[in-house]
PDB file of C-alpha atoms in Angstrom:
ATOM      1  CA  GLU W 693     -12.525   3.581   8.258  1.00 56.00           C
ATOM      2  CA  ALA W 694      -8.551   3.093   8.736  1.00 56.00           C
ATOM      3  CA  ALA W 695      -7.218   6.614   9.069  1.00 92.00           C
ATOM      4  CA  VAL W 696      -4.356   8.810  10.242  1.00 96.00           C
ATOM      5  CA  THR W 697      -5.668  11.677  12.274  1.00 97.00           C
ATOM      6  CA  GLN W 698      -3.754  14.653  13.516  1.00 97.00           C
ATOM      7  CA  SER W 699      -4.360  17.449  15.944  1.00 96.00           C
ATOM      8  CA  PRO W 700      -4.658  20.478  16.269  1.00 97.00           C
ATOM      9  CA  ARG W 701      -5.379  21.154  12.599  1.00 96.00           C
ATOM     10  CA  ASN W 702      -3.841  24.818  13.179  1.00 97.00           C
ATOM     11  CA  LYS W 703      -1.665  26.048  15.774  1.00 97.00           C
ATOM     12  CA  VAL W 704      -0.039  29.484  16.389  1.00 97.00           C
ATOM     13  CA  THR W 705       2.628  29.826  19.062  1.00 96.00           C
ATOM     14  CA  VAL W 706       5.392  32.634  19.938  1.00 96.00           C
ATOM     15  CA  THR W 707       8.916  31.973  19.423  1.00 97.00           C
ATOM     16  CA  GLY W 708      10.582  30.075  22.232  1.00 96.00           C
ATOM     17  CA  GLY W 709       7.313  28.188  23.009  1.00 96.00           C
ATOM     18  CA  ASN W 710       6.491  24.509  23.608  1.00 95.00           C
ATOM     19  CA  VAL W 711       4.485  22.765  20.930  1.00 96.00           C
ATOM     20  CA  THR W 712       3.388  19.143  20.677  1.00 98.00           C
ATOM     21  CA  LEU W 713       1.632  17.828  17.512  1.00 98.00           C
ATOM     22  CA  SER W 714      -0.152  14.771  17.918  1.00 98.00           C
ATOM     23  CA  CYS W 715      -0.948  12.042  15.135  1.00 98.00           C
ATOM     24  CA  ARG W 716      -2.923   8.772  15.950  1.00 98.00           C
ATOM     25  CA  GLN W 717      -3.327   6.042  13.204  1.00 97.00           C
ATOM     26  CA  THR W 718      -5.884   3.279  13.049  1.00 94.00           C
ATOM     27  CA  ASN W 719      -4.328   1.193  10.239  1.00 89.00           C
ATOM     28  CA  SER W 720      -2.367  -1.103  12.305  1.00 91.00           C
ATOM     29  CA  HIS W 721       0.646  -0.126  10.472  1.00 94.00           C
ATOM     30  CA  ASN W 722       4.072  -0.390  12.110  1.00 94.00           C
ATOM     31  CA  TYR W 723       5.637   2.597  10.518  1.00 95.00           C
ATOM     32  CA  MET W 724       4.786   6.292  11.326  1.00 96.00           C
ATOM     33  CA  TYR W 725       6.318   9.302  10.128  1.00 96.00           C
ATOM     34  CA  TRP W 726       6.669  13.064  10.661  1.00 98.00           C
ATOM     35  CA  TYR W 727       7.106  15.207   7.508  1.00 97.00           C
ATOM     36  CA  ARG W 728       7.284  19.211   7.192  1.00 97.00           C
ATOM     37  CA  GLN W 729       6.277  20.710   3.714  1.00 95.00           C
ATOM     38  CA  ASP W 730       7.709  24.011   2.559  1.00 92.00           C
ATOM     39  CA  THR W 731       7.195  25.867  -0.744  1.00 83.00           C
ATOM     40  CA  GLY W 732      10.049  24.588  -3.136  1.00 74.00           C
ATOM     41  CA  HIS W 733      11.092  21.782  -0.742  1.00 78.00           C
ATOM     42  CA  GLY W 734       8.523  19.200  -1.161  1.00 85.00           C
ATOM     43  CA  LEU W 735       8.038  16.906   1.914  1.00 92.00           C
ATOM     44  CA  ARG W 736      11.066  16.220   4.192  1.00 93.00           C
ATOM     45  CA  LEU W 737      11.406  13.893   6.699  1.00 94.00           C
ATOM     46  CA  ILE W 738      11.682  14.792  10.260  1.00 96.00           C
ATOM     47  CA  HIS W 739      11.524  11.593  12.484  1.00 97.00           C
ATOM     48  CA  TYR W 740      10.007   8.032  11.727  1.00 96.00           C
ATOM     49  CA  SER W 741       9.327   5.088  13.945  1.00 96.00           C
ATOM     50  CA  TYR W 742       8.743   1.283  13.257  1.00 94.00           C
ATOM     51  CA  GLY W 743       6.930   0.662  16.762  1.00 95.00           C
ATOM     52  CA  ALA W 744       6.119   2.058  20.240  1.00 95.00           C
ATOM     53  CA  GLY W 745       9.200   2.966  22.049  1.00 95.00           C
ATOM     54  CA  ASN W 746      11.274   3.486  18.721  1.00 96.00           C
ATOM     55  CA  LEU W 747      12.556   6.639  17.137  1.00 96.00           C
ATOM     56  CA  GLN W 748      14.580   7.218  13.852  1.00 95.00           C
ATOM     57  CA  ILE W 749      16.098  10.329  12.820  1.00 95.00           C
ATOM     58  CA  GLY W 750      15.072  11.859   9.323  1.00 93.00           C
ATOM     59  CA  ASP W 751      16.687  14.073   7.111  1.00 91.00           C
ATOM     60  CA  VAL W 752      15.558  17.511   8.797  1.00 94.00           C
ATOM     61  CA  PRO W 753      15.479  16.547  12.800  1.00 96.00           C
ATOM     62  CA  ASP W 754      17.111  19.818  14.185  1.00 96.00           C
ATOM     63  CA  GLY W 755      15.010  21.131  16.723  1.00 96.00           C
ATOM     64  CA  TYR W 756      12.597  18.531  16.659  1.00 97.00           C
ATOM     65  CA  LYS W 757      11.856  15.744  19.147  1.00 97.00           C
ATOM     66  CA  ALA W 758       9.543  13.001  18.471  1.00 98.00           C
ATOM     67  CA  THR W 759       7.739  10.056  20.609  1.00 97.00           C
ATOM     68  CA  ARG W 760       6.200   6.936  19.701  1.00 98.00           C
ATOM     69  CA  THR W 761       4.043   5.931  22.838  1.00 97.00           C
ATOM     70  CA  THR W 762       2.059   3.295  21.463  1.00 97.00           C
ATOM     71  CA  GLN W 763       1.249   1.562  18.016  1.00 96.00           C
ATOM     72  CA  GLU W 764      -1.187   4.181  17.270  1.00 97.00           C
ATOM     73  CA  ASP W 765       0.225   7.165  18.548  1.00 98.00           C
ATOM     74  CA  PHE W 766       3.210   9.295  17.447  1.00 98.00           C
ATOM     75  CA  PHE W 767       3.985  12.789  18.934  1.00 98.00           C
ATOM     76  CA  LEU W 768       6.198  15.438  17.600  1.00 98.00           C
ATOM     77  CA  LEU W 769       7.640  17.825  19.995  1.00 97.00           C
ATOM     78  CA  LEU W 770       9.130  21.472  19.501  1.00 96.00           C
ATOM     79  CA  GLU W 771      10.548  22.589  22.710  1.00 91.00           C
ATOM     80  CA  LEU W 772      11.925  26.038  21.896  1.00 94.00           C
ATOM     81  CA  ALA W 773       9.669  26.989  18.728  1.00 96.00           C
ATOM     82  CA  SER W 774      11.524  29.317  16.296  1.00 97.00           C
ATOM     83  CA  PRO W 775       9.821  30.919  13.031  1.00 97.00           C
ATOM     84  CA  SER W 776      11.970  28.619  10.821  1.00 96.00           C
ATOM     85  CA  GLN W 777       9.592  25.910  11.999  1.00 97.00           C
ATOM     86  CA  THR W 778       6.502  27.778  10.403  1.00 97.00           C
ATOM     87  CA  SER W 779       5.489  25.015   8.247  1.00 97.00           C
ATOM     88  CA  LEU W 780       2.832  22.452   7.191  1.00 97.00           C
ATOM     89  CA  TYR W 781       3.187  19.168   9.051  1.00 98.00           C
ATOM     90  CA  PHE W 782       2.120  15.976   8.113  1.00 97.00           C
ATOM     91  CA  CYS W 783       1.920  12.657   9.935  1.00 97.00           C
ATOM     92  CA  ALA W 784       1.945   9.514   8.107  1.00 96.00           C
ATOM     93  CA  SER W 785       1.430   5.617   8.496  1.00 96.00           C
ATOM     94  CA  SER W 786       2.680   2.626   6.486  1.00 94.00           C
ATOM     95  CA  PRO W 787       3.194  -1.129   6.933  1.00 91.00           C
ATOM     96  CA  GLY W 788       6.804  -0.601   5.779  1.00 82.00           C
ATOM     97  CA  GLY W 789       8.761  -2.198   2.993  1.00 76.00           C
ATOM     98  CA  GLY W 790       7.672  -1.113  -0.304  1.00 79.00           C
ATOM     99  CA  ALA W 791       4.255  -0.432   0.596  1.00 85.00           C
ATOM    100  CA  GLU W 792       2.506   3.080   0.116  1.00 89.00           C
ATOM    101  CA  VAL W 793       2.438   5.673   2.705  1.00 92.00           C
ATOM    102  CA  PHE W 794      -0.870   7.123   3.888  1.00 94.00           C
ATOM    103  CA  PHE W 795      -1.178  10.681   5.209  1.00 95.00           C
ATOM    104  CA  GLY W 796      -3.247  12.445   7.735  1.00 96.00           C
ATOM    105  CA  LYS W 797      -4.875  15.961   6.610  1.00 95.00           C
ATOM    106  CA  GLY W 798      -1.692  18.179   7.926  1.00 95.00           C
ATOM    107  CA  THR W 799      -1.517  20.492  10.724  1.00 97.00           C
ATOM    108  CA  ARG W 800      -0.414  24.214   9.960  1.00 96.00           C
ATOM    109  CA  LEU W 801       2.151  25.780  12.602  1.00 97.00           C
ATOM    110  CA  THR W 802       2.875  29.163  12.569  1.00 97.00           C
ATOM    111  CA  VAL W 803       5.698  30.431  15.187  1.00 97.00           C
ATOM    112  CA  VAL W 804       5.545  34.289  15.526  1.00 96.00           C
TER     113      VAL W 804
ATOM    114  CA  ALA H1312      21.730   8.524  -1.598  1.00 61.00           C
ATOM    115  CA  GLN H1313      18.090   8.517  -3.189  1.00 70.00           C
ATOM    116  CA  LYS H1314      17.145  11.688  -4.790  1.00 89.00           C
ATOM    117  CA  VAL H1315      13.957  12.509  -6.848  1.00 94.00           C
ATOM    118  CA  THR H1316      13.821  15.338  -9.215  1.00 95.00           C
ATOM    119  CA  GLN H1317      10.269  17.097 -10.780  1.00 95.00           C
ATOM    120  CA  THR H1318      11.599  19.799 -12.829  1.00 94.00           C
ATOM    121  CA  GLN H1319       8.118  21.139 -14.042  1.00 96.00           C
ATOM    122  CA  THR H1320       7.177  23.445 -11.381  1.00 94.00           C
ATOM    123  CA  SER H1321       3.753  23.939 -12.883  1.00 96.00           C
ATOM    124  CA  ILE H1322       1.911  23.129 -16.063  1.00 97.00           C
ATOM    125  CA  SER H1323      -1.670  24.253 -17.432  1.00 97.00           C
ATOM    126  CA  VAL H1324      -3.783  22.285 -19.508  1.00 97.00           C
ATOM    127  CA  MET H1325      -7.244  22.644 -21.153  1.00 97.00           C
ATOM    128  CA  GLU H1326      -9.771  20.246 -19.993  1.00 97.00           C
ATOM    129  CA  LYS H1327     -10.303  16.614 -21.483  1.00 97.00           C
ATOM    130  CA  THR H1328      -6.592  16.761 -22.721  1.00 97.00           C
ATOM    131  CA  THR H1329      -3.905  14.508 -21.886  1.00 97.00           C
ATOM    132  CA  VAL H1330      -1.113  15.586 -19.582  1.00 97.00           C
ATOM    133  CA  THR H1331       2.265  14.101 -18.716  1.00 97.00           C
ATOM    134  CA  MET H1332       4.361  15.229 -15.620  1.00 98.00           C
ATOM    135  CA  ASP H1333       8.074  14.314 -15.298  1.00 97.00           C
ATOM    136  CA  CYS H1334      10.027  12.524 -12.666  1.00 97.00           C
ATOM    137  CA  VAL H1335      13.384  11.240 -12.672  1.00 97.00           C
ATOM    138  CA  TYR H1336      15.363   9.727  -9.877  1.00 96.00           C
ATOM    139  CA  GLU H1337      18.509   8.196  -8.602  1.00 93.00           C
ATOM    140  CA  THR H1338      19.380   5.143  -6.589  1.00 91.00           C
ATOM    141  CA  GLN H1339      22.117   2.562  -6.895  1.00 87.00           C
ATOM    142  CA  ASP H1340      19.602  -0.060  -5.867  1.00 86.00           C
ATOM    143  CA  SER H1341      18.230  -2.521  -8.517  1.00 86.00           C
ATOM    144  CA  SER H1342      14.921  -2.888  -6.660  1.00 90.00           C
ATOM    145  CA  TYR H1343      12.934   0.034  -5.883  1.00 93.00           C
ATOM    146  CA  PHE H1344       9.583   1.312  -5.811  1.00 94.00           C
ATOM    147  CA  LEU H1345       8.155   4.490  -7.248  1.00 96.00           C
ATOM    148  CA  PHE H1346       4.836   6.430  -6.296  1.00 96.00           C
ATOM    149  CA  TRP H1347       2.768   9.486  -7.226  1.00 97.00           C
ATOM    150  CA  TYR H1348       0.673  11.128  -4.985  1.00 97.00           C
ATOM    151  CA  LYS H1349      -1.748  14.094  -5.226  1.00 97.00           C
ATOM    152  CA  GLN H1350      -2.125  17.108  -3.102  1.00 96.00           C
ATOM    153  CA  THR H1351      -5.574  18.675  -3.327  1.00 95.00           C
ATOM    154  CA  ALA H1352      -6.467  22.424  -2.654  1.00 93.00           C
ATOM    155  CA  SER H1353      -7.573  21.547   0.616  1.00 91.00           C
ATOM    156  CA  GLY H1354      -4.012  20.220   1.675  1.00 91.00           C
ATOM    157  CA  GLU H1355      -4.778  16.481   1.788  1.00 93.00           C
ATOM    158  CA  ILE H1356      -2.180  14.070   0.181  1.00 95.00           C
ATOM    159  CA  VAL H1357      -3.660  11.039  -1.598  1.00 94.00           C
ATOM    160  CA  PHE H1358      -1.760   8.185  -2.998  1.00 94.00           C
ATOM    161  CA  LEU H1359      -2.385   7.509  -6.722  1.00 96.00           C
ATOM    162  CA  ILE H1360      -0.403   4.689  -8.342  1.00 97.00           C
ATOM    163  CA  ARG H1361       3.000   2.855  -7.763  1.00 96.00           C
ATOM    164  CA  GLN H1362       5.189   1.044  -9.889  1.00 96.00           C
ATOM    165  CA  ASP H1363       7.678  -1.799  -8.664  1.00 94.00           C
ATOM    166  CA  SER H1364      10.975  -1.534 -10.601  1.00 94.00           C
ATOM    167  CA  TYR H1365      11.245  -5.180 -11.141  1.00 93.00           C
ATOM    168  CA  LYS H1366       7.589  -4.947 -13.285  1.00 93.00           C
ATOM    169  CA  LYS H1367       8.045  -4.259 -17.023  1.00 91.00           C
ATOM    170  CA  GLU H1368       4.145  -3.322 -17.419  1.00 95.00           C
ATOM    171  CA  ASN H1369       3.421   0.350 -16.802  1.00 96.00           C
ATOM    172  CA  ALA H1370       0.944   0.720 -13.975  1.00 96.00           C
ATOM    173  CA  THR H1371      -2.444   1.933 -14.595  1.00 96.00           C
ATOM    174  CA  VAL H1372      -5.384   2.962 -12.331  1.00 96.00           C
ATOM    175  CA  GLY H1373      -8.381   4.658 -13.573  1.00 95.00           C
ATOM    176  CA  HIS H1374      -7.292   7.792 -15.949  1.00 95.00           C
ATOM    177  CA  TYR H1375      -3.824   7.471 -14.387  1.00 97.00           C
ATOM    178  CA  SER H1376      -0.771   5.631 -16.085  1.00 97.00           C
ATOM    179  CA  LEU H1377       2.863   5.517 -15.659  1.00 98.00           C
ATOM    180  CA  ASN H1378       5.447   5.723 -18.144  1.00 97.00           C
ATOM    181  CA  PHE H1379       8.435   3.998 -16.625  1.00 97.00           C
ATOM    182  CA  GLN H1380      11.752   4.195 -18.328  1.00 96.00           C
ATOM    183  CA  LYS H1381      13.967   2.405 -16.130  1.00 94.00           C
ATOM    184  CA  PRO H1382      17.264   2.944 -18.246  1.00 94.00           C
ATOM    185  CA  LYS H1383      16.706   6.625 -18.156  1.00 95.00           C
ATOM    186  CA  SER H1384      15.674   6.378 -14.567  1.00 95.00           C
ATOM    187  CA  SER H1385      12.094   7.976 -15.176  1.00 97.00           C
ATOM    188  CA  ILE H1386       8.531   7.445 -14.012  1.00 97.00           C
ATOM    189  CA  GLY H1387       6.210   9.919 -15.643  1.00 98.00           C
ATOM    190  CA  LEU H1388       2.545  10.237 -14.666  1.00 98.00           C
ATOM    191  CA  ILE H1389       0.249  10.289 -17.462  1.00 98.00           C
ATOM    192  CA  ILE H1390      -3.280  11.706 -17.021  1.00 98.00           C
ATOM    193  CA  THR H1391      -5.693  11.226 -19.694  1.00 97.00           C
ATOM    194  CA  ALA H1392      -9.282  13.231 -20.120  1.00 96.00           C
ATOM    195  CA  THR H1393      -8.347  15.418 -17.493  1.00 97.00           C
ATOM    196  CA  GLN H1394     -10.950  17.192 -15.560  1.00 96.00           C
ATOM    197  CA  ILE H1395     -10.999  20.343 -13.562  1.00 97.00           C
ATOM    198  CA  GLU H1396     -10.874  18.521 -10.350  1.00 96.00           C
ATOM    199  CA  ASP H1397      -7.307  16.897 -11.398  1.00 97.00           C
ATOM    200  CA  SER H1398      -5.931  20.277 -10.701  1.00 97.00           C
ATOM    201  CA  ALA H1399      -3.759  19.996  -7.754  1.00 97.00           C
ATOM    202  CA  VAL H1400       0.150  19.478  -6.854  1.00 96.00           C
ATOM    203  CA  TYR H1401       1.404  16.281  -7.945  1.00 97.00           C
ATOM    204  CA  PHE H1402       4.273  14.632  -6.162  1.00 96.00           C
ATOM    205  CA  CYS H1403       6.634  11.642  -7.144  1.00 96.00           C
ATOM    206  CA  ALA H1404       8.205   9.666  -4.749  1.00 95.00           C
ATOM    207  CA  MET H1405      10.459   6.581  -4.309  1.00 94.00           C
ATOM    208  CA  ARG H1406      11.562   3.875  -1.843  1.00 92.00           C
ATOM    209  CA  ALA H1407      15.215   2.332  -2.307  1.00 89.00           C
ATOM    210  CA  MET H1408      17.751   0.593  -0.299  1.00 82.00           C
ATOM    211  CA  PRO H1409      19.564   1.332   2.181  1.00 80.00           C
ATOM    212  CA  ASN H1410      16.027   2.139   3.753  1.00 82.00           C
ATOM    213  CA  TYR H1411      12.978   0.846   1.888  1.00 83.00           C
ATOM    214  CA  ASN H1412      10.968   2.186   5.142  1.00 85.00           C
ATOM    215  CA  VAL H1413      11.259   5.788   4.098  1.00 88.00           C
ATOM    216  CA  LEU H1414       9.513   7.451   1.188  1.00 90.00           C
ATOM    217  CA  TYR H1415      11.451  10.293  -0.613  1.00 90.00           C
ATOM    218  CA  PHE H1416       9.542  13.173  -2.476  1.00 92.00           C
ATOM    219  CA  GLY H1417      10.341  15.181  -5.445  1.00 93.00           C
ATOM    220  CA  SER H1418       9.461  18.891  -4.960  1.00 92.00           C
ATOM    221  CA  GLY H1419       5.908  18.756  -6.905  1.00 94.00           C
ATOM    222  CA  THR H1420       4.342  20.032 -10.069  1.00 96.00           C
ATOM    223  CA  LYS H1421       1.435  21.949  -9.937  1.00 96.00           C
ATOM    224  CA  LEU H1422      -1.298  21.121 -12.403  1.00 98.00           C
ATOM    225  CA  THR H1423      -3.866  23.432 -13.343  1.00 97.00           C
ATOM    226  CA  VAL H1424      -6.799  22.307 -15.852  1.00 97.00           C
ATOM    227  CA  GLU H1425      -8.532  24.956 -17.783  1.00 96.00           C
ATOM    228  CA  PRO H1426     -12.158  24.715 -18.628  1.00 95.00           C
TER     229      PRO H1426
END
């Protein structure tokens, strides 16, 4: 079954630490996205990509890097994690255009 | 810029009744796409239903339907015969120019269905 799989599902790191969140999709979709979800803000777009090697900046990119290594794999990197990046992170994929977006189950990141 | 607004933070209804959740949007585009998603208690986000702006007929899927009022830039989600398992957070979202490839979300409405 086509899916979006995120790992890890939970992560605790210290302030200043490095964190990589992974996402793999088997939907054969061109577009992949990283969103963060915080109470009162809904889902906010961090970065997205329309194919391997491509990266587009979203609405809240500060403090985040991302890399799309293959059609299937999209990584979110926090090189100097801060407590403000404590959040629930979602990866998603879509064919693009006007189509629906399909979400992974999320990664809860805590920066202490 | 696109903007999606859900003013109802939370709603509580009795089981088997009908509930409507409101959503208004802003876009300069004449062609756009509107979506509703459900986030369950486990945190999973699931696509429910969509409305393409050029379609006059309101979309319906199962016990979900939409009230699309284009002149008011409004897309309400109607759930009929609510069930306990409909308790969740519901998000409205939009794709529009200048970038159809990005989905913009409202802040969500928490629905509680009481037995």
